[in-house]
mmCIF file of N, CA and C in Angstrom:
data_model
loop_
_atom_site.group_PDB
_atom_site.id
_atom_site.type_symbol
_atom_site.label_atom_id
_atom_site.label_comp_id
_atom_site.label_asym_id
_atom_site.label_seq_id
_atom_site.Cartn_x
_atom_site.Cartn_y
_atom_site.Cartn_z
ATOM 1 N N MET A 248 -3.571 -24.926 -4.072
ATOM 2 C CA MET A 248 -2.212 -25.206 -4.307
ATOM 3 C C MET A 248 -1.420 -26.517 -4.584
ATOM 4 N N ASP A 249 -0.469 -26.321 -5.444
ATOM 5 C CA ASP A 249 -0.242 -27.703 -5.785
ATOM 6 C C ASP A 249 0.472 -28.481 -4.741
ATOM 7 N N PRO A 250 0.002 -30.009 -4.297
ATOM 8 C CA PRO A 250 0.410 -30.491 -3.086
ATOM 9 C C PRO A 250 1.899 -30.463 -3.355
ATOM 10 N N ASP A 251 2.686 -30.679 -4.137
ATOM 11 C CA ASP A 251 4.095 -30.975 -4.438
ATOM 12 C C ASP A 251 4.597 -29.488 -3.989
ATOM 13 N N LEU A 252 3.919 -28.350 -4.065
ATOM 14 C CA LEU A 252 4.405 -26.984 -3.419
ATOM 15 C C LEU A 252 4.492 -26.797 -2.281
ATOM 16 N N ARG A 253 3.047 -27.340 -1.916
ATOM 17 C CA ARG A 253 2.756 -26.949 -0.299
ATOM 18 C C ARG A 253 3.970 -26.875 1.149
ATOM 19 N N PRO A 254 4.598 -27.569 0.781
ATOM 20 C CA PRO A 254 6.037 -27.778 1.870
ATOM 21 C C PRO A 254 7.002 -26.929 1.443
ATOM 22 N N PHE A 255 7.074 -26.479 0.687
ATOM 23 C CA PHE A 255 8.097 -25.337 0.172
ATOM 24 C C PHE A 255 7.247 -23.884 0.631
ATOM 25 N N PHE A 256 6.070 -23.726 -0.155
ATOM 26 C CA PHE A 256 5.179 -22.636 0.667
ATOM 27 C C PHE A 256 5.115 -22.630 2.581
ATOM 28 N N GLU A 257 5.245 -23.475 3.106
ATOM 29 C CA GLU A 257 4.801 -23.990 4.309
ATOM 30 C C GLU A 257 5.668 -23.391 5.382
ATOM 31 N N GLN A 258 7.527 -23.872 4.355
ATOM 32 C CA GLN A 258 8.423 -23.503 5.012
ATOM 33 C C GLN A 258 8.693 -21.691 4.838
ATOM 34 N N VAL A 259 8.354 -21.459 3.884
ATOM 35 C CA VAL A 259 8.759 -19.886 3.332
ATOM 36 C C VAL A 259 7.600 -19.085 4.668
ATOM 37 N N TYR A 260 6.531 -19.325 4.414
ATOM 38 C CA TYR A 260 5.333 -18.541 5.598
ATOM 39 C C TYR A 260 5.588 -18.476 6.972
ATOM 40 N N SER A 261 6.468 -19.567 7.357
ATOM 41 C CA SER A 261 6.604 -20.008 8.627
ATOM 42 C C SER A 261 7.677 -18.927 9.052
ATOM 43 N N ARG A 262 8.442 -18.346 8.507
ATOM 44 C CA ARG A 262 9.457 -17.272 9.074
ATOM 45 C C ARG A 262 8.330 -15.873 9.225
ATOM 46 N N PRO A 263 8.790 -15.775 10.528
ATOM 47 C CA PRO A 263 8.048 -14.173 11.036
ATOM 48 C C PRO A 263 8.004 -13.565 10.442
ATOM 49 N N GLU A 264 8.804 -13.006 9.701
ATOM 50 C CA GLU A 264 8.982 -11.588 8.609
ATOM 51 C C GLU A 264 8.209 -11.797 7.182
ATOM 52 N N MET A 265 7.757 -12.960 6.975
ATOM 53 C CA MET A 265 6.746 -13.000 5.863
ATOM 54 C C MET A 265 5.203 -12.620 6.235
ATOM 55 N N THR A 266 4.742 -12.322 7.387
ATOM 56 C CA THR A 266 3.712 -11.909 7.952
ATOM 57 C C THR A 266 3.983 -10.469 8.508
ATOM 58 N N ASP A 267 5.047 -9.985 8.559
ATOM 59 C CA ASP A 267 5.297 -8.510 9.006
ATOM 60 C C ASP A 267 5.177 -7.989 7.928
ATOM 61 N N LEU A 268 3.954 -6.608 8.125
ATOM 62 C CA LEU A 268 3.799 -5.881 6.961
ATOM 63 C C LEU A 268 4.959 -4.696 6.921
ATOM 64 N N VAL A 269 5.893 -4.255 7.921
ATOM 65 C CA VAL A 269 6.867 -2.816 8.182
ATOM 66 C C VAL A 269 7.861 -3.844 7.771
ATOM 67 N N TRP A 270 8.399 -5.168 7.776
ATOM 68 C CA TRP A 270 9.541 -5.775 6.849
ATOM 69 C C TRP A 270 9.043 -5.833 5.570
ATOM 70 N N LEU A 271 8.273 -6.199 5.281
ATOM 71 C CA LEU A 271 7.951 -6.523 3.887
ATOM 72 C C LEU A 271 7.878 -5.155 2.772
ATOM 73 N N ASN A 272 7.533 -3.983 3.737
ATOM 74 C CA ASN A 272 7.676 -2.575 2.832
ATOM 75 C C ASN A 272 9.017 -2.199 2.641
ATOM 76 N N MET A 273 9.406 -2.378 3.561
ATOM 77 C CA MET A 273 11.199 -2.001 3.848
ATOM 78 C C MET A 273 11.593 -2.214 2.434
ATOM 79 N N PHE A 274 11.233 -3.713 1.946
ATOM 80 C CA PHE A 274 11.967 -4.585 0.604
ATOM 81 C C PHE A 274 10.800 -4.168 -0.253
ATOM 82 N N GLY A 275 9.673 -3.665 -0.133
ATOM 83 C CA GLY A 275 8.976 -3.188 -1.404
ATOM 84 C C GLY A 275 8.439 -4.474 -1.898
ATOM 85 N N VAL A 276 8.104 -5.256 -0.754
ATOM 86 C CA VAL A 276 7.560 -6.638 -1.306
ATOM 87 C C VAL A 276 5.922 -6.614 -1.344
ATOM 88 N N VAL A 277 5.068 -5.954 -0.915
ATOM 89 C CA VAL A 277 4.042 -5.342 -1.060
ATOM 90 C C VAL A 277 3.165 -4.860 -2.262
ATOM 91 N N SER A 278 2.032 -5.273 -2.560
ATOM 92 C CA SER A 278 1.342 -4.104 -3.502
ATOM 93 C C SER A 278 1.521 -2.928 -3.449
ATOM 94 N N SER A 279 2.090 -2.218 -4.610
ATOM 95 C CA SER A 279 1.890 -0.485 -4.467
ATOM 96 C C SER A 279 0.586 -0.035 -4.041
ATOM 97 N N ARG A 280 -0.222 -0.852 -4.045
ATOM 98 C CA ARG A 280 -1.573 -0.175 -3.245
ATOM 99 C C ARG A 280 -1.577 -0.386 -1.763
ATOM 100 N N MET A 281 -0.761 -0.883 -1.089
ATOM 101 C CA MET A 281 -0.568 -0.904 0.431
ATOM 102 C C MET A 281 -0.273 0.734 0.853
ATOM 103 N N GLY A 282 -0.878 1.511 0.192
ATOM 104 C CA GLY A 282 -0.618 2.959 0.938
ATOM 105 C C GLY A 282 0.667 3.613 0.776
ATOM 106 N N ARG A 283 1.581 3.275 0.099
ATOM 107 C CA ARG A 283 2.831 3.378 -0.338
ATOM 108 C C ARG A 283 3.160 4.805 -1.073
ATOM 109 N N GLN A 284 1.762 5.032 -1.891
ATOM 110 C CA GLN A 284 1.555 6.244 -3.018
ATOM 111 C C GLN A 284 0.207 6.857 -2.980
ATOM 112 N N GLY A 285 -0.513 6.578 -1.735
ATOM 113 C CA GLY A 285 -1.931 7.125 -1.192
ATOM 114 C C GLY A 285 -2.674 6.871 -2.091
ATOM 115 N N HIS A 286 -2.754 5.587 -2.611
ATOM 116 C CA HIS A 286 -4.037 5.176 -3.812
ATOM 117 C C HIS A 286 -5.493 5.711 -3.637
ATOM 118 N N PHE A 287 -6.090 5.793 -4.200
ATOM 119 C CA PHE A 287 -7.570 6.169 -4.056
ATOM 120 C C PHE A 287 -8.431 5.144 -5.297
ATOM 121 N N LEU A 288 -8.097 4.443 -6.426
ATOM 122 C CA LEU A 288 -8.779 3.679 -7.163
ATOM 123 C C LEU A 288 -8.155 2.463 -7.408
ATOM 124 N N ILE A 289 -8.270 1.282 -7.321
ATOM 125 C CA ILE A 289 -8.103 -0.019 -7.701
ATOM 126 C C ILE A 289 -9.010 -0.456 -8.621
ATOM 127 N N PHE A 290 -8.579 -1.028 -9.634
ATOM 128 C CA PHE A 290 -9.291 -2.158 -10.909
ATOM 129 C C PHE A 290 -8.762 -3.545 -10.554
ATOM 130 N N ILE A 291 -9.836 -4.436 -10.089
ATOM 131 C CA ILE A 291 -9.182 -6.038 -10.189
ATOM 132 C C ILE A 291 -10.141 -6.411 -11.263
ATOM 133 N N ILE A 292 -9.735 -6.922 -12.178
ATOM 134 C CA ILE A 292 -10.112 -7.846 -13.175
ATOM 135 C C ILE A 292 -9.860 -9.611 -13.392
ATOM 136 N N TYR A 293 -11.361 -10.155 -13.448
ATOM 137 C CA TYR A 293 -10.777 -11.567 -13.837
ATOM 138 C C TYR A 293 -10.707 -11.929 -15.180
ATOM 139 N N LEU A 294 -9.509 -12.362 -15.616
ATOM 140 C CA LEU A 294 -9.385 -12.651 -17.245
ATOM 141 C C LEU A 294 -8.695 -13.744 -17.495
ATOM 142 N N PRO A 295 -9.069 -13.875 -18.644
ATOM 143 C CA PRO A 295 -7.900 -15.024 -19.360
ATOM 144 C C PRO A 295 -6.452 -14.849 -19.085
ATOM 145 N N LEU A 296 -5.293 -15.950 -18.942
ATOM 146 C CA LEU A 296 -3.905 -15.618 -18.518
ATOM 147 C C LEU A 296 -3.443 -15.591 -19.981
ATOM 148 N N GLU A 297 -3.500 -14.485 -20.718
ATOM 149 C CA GLU A 297 -3.075 -14.334 -22.012
ATOM 150 C C GLU A 297 -2.500 -13.084 -21.806
ATOM 151 N N SER A 298 -0.959 -13.240 -22.197
ATOM 152 C CA SER A 298 -0.159 -11.746 -22.591
ATOM 153 C C SER A 298 -0.579 -10.678 -23.301
ATOM 154 N N ALA A 299 -0.963 -11.086 -24.391
ATOM 155 C CA ALA A 299 -1.560 -10.109 -25.167
ATOM 156 C C ALA A 299 -2.768 -9.406 -24.547
ATOM 157 N N LEU A 300 -3.406 -9.991 -23.855
ATOM 158 C CA LEU A 300 -4.540 -9.329 -23.006
ATOM 159 C C LEU A 300 -4.424 -8.439 -21.947
ATOM 160 N N ILE A 301 -3.374 -8.959 -21.138
ATOM 161 C CA ILE A 301 -2.755 -8.013 -20.151
ATOM 162 C C ILE A 301 -2.314 -6.908 -20.743
ATOM 163 N N GLU A 302 -1.323 -7.248 -21.956
ATOM 164 C CA GLU A 302 -0.576 -5.920 -21.704
ATOM 165 C C GLU A 302 -2.086 -4.952 -22.523
ATOM 166 N N GLU A 303 -2.583 -5.436 -23.109
ATOM 167 C CA GLU A 303 -3.399 -4.367 -23.991
ATOM 168 C C GLU A 303 -4.386 -3.588 -22.693
ATOM 169 N N LEU A 304 -5.030 -4.148 -21.947
ATOM 170 C CA LEU A 304 -5.442 -3.632 -20.380
ATOM 171 C C LEU A 304 -5.002 -2.904 -20.077
ATOM 172 N N SER A 305 -3.335 -3.554 -19.849
ATOM 173 C CA SER A 305 -2.616 -2.176 -18.932
ATOM 174 C C SER A 305 -1.973 -0.971 -19.906
ATOM 175 N N ALA A 306 -1.822 -0.991 -21.051
ATOM 176 C CA ALA A 306 -1.878 -0.173 -21.945
ATOM 177 C C ALA A 306 -3.000 0.744 -21.624
ATOM 178 N N GLU A 307 -4.342 0.651 -21.743
ATOM 179 C CA GLU A 307 -5.241 1.350 -21.715
ATOM 180 C C GLU A 307 -5.836 1.874 -20.747
ATOM 181 N N PHE A 308 -5.625 1.257 -19.286
ATOM 182 C CA PHE A 308 -5.634 1.651 -18.055
ATOM 183 C C PHE A 308 -4.715 3.361 -17.912
ATOM 184 N N LYS A 309 -3.637 2.906 -18.218
ATOM 185 C CA LYS A 309 -2.260 4.031 -18.659
ATOM 186 C C LYS A 309 -2.922 4.853 -19.245
ATOM 187 N N ARG A 310 -3.108 4.511 -20.337
ATOM 188 C CA ARG A 310 -3.590 5.700 -21.579
ATOM 189 C C ARG A 310 -4.423 6.529 -20.474
ATOM 190 N N ILE A 311 -5.685 6.230 -20.309
ATOM 191 C CA ILE A 311 -6.818 6.913 -19.744
ATOM 192 C C ILE A 311 -6.048 7.828 -18.205
ATOM 193 N N ALA A 312 -5.283 7.129 -17.365
ATOM 194 C CA ALA A 312 -5.205 7.842 -16.413
ATOM 195 C C ALA A 312 -4.080 8.585 -16.815
ATOM 196 N N ASP A 313 -3.085 8.732 -17.852
ATOM 197 C CA ASP A 313 -2.073 9.108 -18.106
ATOM 198 C C ASP A 313 -2.756 10.636 -18.710
ATOM 199 N N ALA A 314 -3.908 10.487 -19.592
ATOM 200 C CA ALA A 314 -4.713 11.503 -20.156
ATOM 201 C C ALA A 314 -5.544 12.354 -19.161
ATOM 202 N N HIS A 315 -5.662 11.767 -17.852
ATOM 203 C CA HIS A 315 -5.951 12.696 -16.470
ATOM 204 C C HIS A 315 -5.162 13.237 -15.540
ATOM 205 N N GLY A 316 -3.803 12.929 -16.003
ATOM 206 C CA GLY A 316 -2.455 13.190 -14.981
ATOM 207 C C GLY A 316 -2.685 12.583 -13.810
ATOM 208 N N LEU A 317 -3.008 11.190 -13.705
ATOM 209 C CA LEU A 317 -2.963 10.556 -12.782
ATOM 210 C C LEU A 317 -1.682 9.863 -12.492
ATOM 211 N N ARG A 318 -1.299 9.563 -11.605
ATOM 212 C CA ARG A 318 -0.252 8.545 -11.515
ATOM 213 C C ARG A 318 -1.069 7.309 -11.463
ATOM 214 N N ASN A 319 -0.224 5.752 -12.019
ATOM 215 C CA ASN A 319 -0.916 5.022 -12.114
ATOM 216 C C ASN A 319 0.233 3.880 -12.247
ATOM 217 N N ASP A 320 0.047 2.635 -12.138
ATOM 218 C CA ASP A 320 0.456 1.579 -12.063
ATOM 219 C C ASP A 320 0.266 -0.028 -12.242
ATOM 220 N N LEU A 321 0.669 -0.788 -12.846
ATOM 221 C CA LEU A 321 0.224 -2.144 -12.863
ATOM 222 C C LEU A 321 0.640 -2.742 -11.416
ATOM 223 N N GLY A 322 -0.092 -3.339 -10.727
ATOM 224 C CA GLY A 322 -0.442 -3.571 -9.188
ATOM 225 C C GLY A 322 0.321 -4.882 -9.219
ATOM 226 N N PHE A 323 -0.471 -6.274 -9.752
ATOM 227 C CA PHE A 323 -0.510 -7.448 -9.856
ATOM 228 C C PHE A 323 -0.959 -8.173 -10.555
ATOM 229 N N VAL A 324 -0.312 -9.308 -11.378
ATOM 230 C CA VAL A 324 -1.244 -10.280 -12.194
ATOM 231 C C VAL A 324 -0.626 -11.770 -11.648
ATOM 232 N N THR A 325 -1.883 -12.224 -10.970
ATOM 233 C CA THR A 325 -1.797 -13.513 -10.506
ATOM 234 C C THR A 325 -2.698 -14.604 -11.235
ATOM 235 N N PRO A 326 -1.577 -15.607 -11.250
ATOM 236 C CA PRO A 326 -2.569 -16.784 -12.134
ATOM 237 C C PRO A 326 -3.401 -17.572 -11.307
ATOM 238 N N ILE A 327 -4.709 -17.939 -11.510
ATOM 239 C CA ILE A 327 -5.620 -18.850 -11.028
ATOM 240 C C ILE A 327 -5.852 -19.880 -11.657
ATOM 241 N N ASP A 328 -6.877 -20.806 -11.279
ATOM 242 C CA ASP A 328 -7.452 -22.077 -11.936
ATOM 243 C C ASP A 328 -6.089 -22.878 -13.005
ATOM 244 N N PHE A 329 -5.268 -22.780 -12.054
ATOM 245 C CA PHE A 329 -4.297 -23.775 -12.468
ATOM 246 C C PHE A 329 -3.799 -23.289 -14.261
ATOM 247 N N GLY A 330 -3.705 -21.761 -14.069
ATOM 248 C CA GLY A 330 -2.713 -21.207 -15.278
ATOM 249 C C GLY A 330 -3.819 -20.444 -16.016
ATOM 250 N N LYS A 331 -5.086 -21.069 -16.215
ATOM 251 C CA LYS A 331 -6.115 -20.790 -17.085
ATOM 252 C C LYS A 331 -6.488 -19.329 -17.109
ATOM 253 N N ARG A 332 -6.804 -18.669 -16.101
ATOM 254 C CA ARG A 332 -7.099 -17.615 -15.984
ATOM 255 C C ARG A 332 -6.324 -16.928 -15.188
ATOM 256 N N ALA A 333 -6.483 -15.277 -14.753
ATOM 257 C CA ALA A 333 -5.729 -14.355 -13.861
ATOM 258 C C ALA A 333 -6.411 -13.291 -13.132
ATOM 259 N N ILE A 334 -6.163 -12.851 -12.119
ATOM 260 C CA ILE A 334 -6.615 -11.809 -11.205
ATOM 261 C C ILE A 334 -5.449 -10.365 -11.772
ATOM 262 N N LEU A 335 -6.049 -9.298 -12.044
ATOM 263 C CA LEU A 335 -5.293 -8.405 -13.126
ATOM 264 C C LEU A 335 -5.420 -6.874 -11.597
ATOM 265 N N GLU A 336 -4.622 -6.523 -11.235
ATOM 266 C CA GLU A 336 -4.726 -5.067 -10.344
ATOM 267 C C GLU A 336 -4.090 -4.355 -10.878
ATOM 268 N N TYR A 337 -4.811 -2.873 -11.399
ATOM 269 C CA TYR A 337 -4.291 -2.008 -12.051
ATOM 270 C C TYR A 337 -4.638 -0.839 -10.747
ATOM 271 N N ASP A 338 -3.843 0.446 -10.629
ATOM 272 C CA ASP A 338 -3.980 1.089 -9.649
ATOM 273 C C ASP A 338 -3.630 2.439 -10.269
ATOM 274 N N TYR A 339 -4.568 3.539 -9.689
ATOM 275 C CA TYR A 339 -4.381 4.720 -9.917
ATOM 276 C C TYR A 339 -4.013 5.548 -8.337
ATOM 277 N N PHE A 340 -3.511 6.637 -8.509
ATOM 278 C CA PHE A 340 -3.182 7.065 -7.167
ATOM 279 C C PHE A 340 -3.646 8.519 -7.253
ATOM 280 N N SER A 341 -3.940 9.148 -6.223
ATOM 281 C CA SER A 341 -4.167 10.217 -5.899
ATOM 282 C C SER A 341 -2.769 11.065 -6.117
ATOM 283 N N THR A 342 -2.610 12.412 -6.703
ATOM 284 C CA THR A 342 -1.620 13.415 -7.040
ATOM 285 C C THR A 342 -1.191 14.099 -5.744
ATOM 286 N N ARG A 343 -1.611 13.749 -4.613
ATOM 287 C CA ARG A 343 -1.249 14.325 -3.382
ATOM 288 C C ARG A 343 -1.503 13.461 -2.118
ATOM 289 N N THR A 344 -0.390 13.571 -1.338
ATOM 290 C CA THR A 344 -0.804 12.641 0.019
ATOM 291 C C THR A 344 -2.215 12.728 0.802
ATOM 292 N N ILE A 345 -2.897 11.522 1.172
ATOM 293 C CA ILE A 345 -3.921 11.887 1.543
ATOM 294 C C ILE A 345 -4.055 11.764 2.960
ATOM 295 N N ARG A 346 -4.081 12.391 3.912
ATOM 296 C CA ARG A 346 -4.001 12.608 5.738
ATOM 297 C C ARG A 346 -5.352 12.562 6.441
ATOM 298 N N THR A 347 -5.204 11.560 7.582
ATOM 299 C CA THR A 347 -6.434 11.236 8.065
ATOM 300 C C THR A 347 -6.496 11.735 9.406
ATOM 301 N N ARG A 348 -6.847 12.227 10.402
ATOM 302 C CA ARG A 348 -7.286 12.743 11.654
ATOM 303 C C ARG A 348 -6.786 11.480 12.851
#
């Protein structure tokens, strides 16, 4: 974490609701993979932080999922390594709700 931003994030995450998954879910703050759509497959890729590459990969994941009738969505893109690289998550969802006993 950039030392200049550390006080800001300490202030934000000192609020109790910022670690309360129920509160975060109420406002759609957490990733779609957190069980809102019955996920079953998550792709996580480390790649250069280049918008054209991110768009190309997301479009290809979408094309594959659409061809098989799977719900899908970009989960998130998180910059790392001072903006040189990123973590991309793309999610495929089951077509029905998965129930557990």
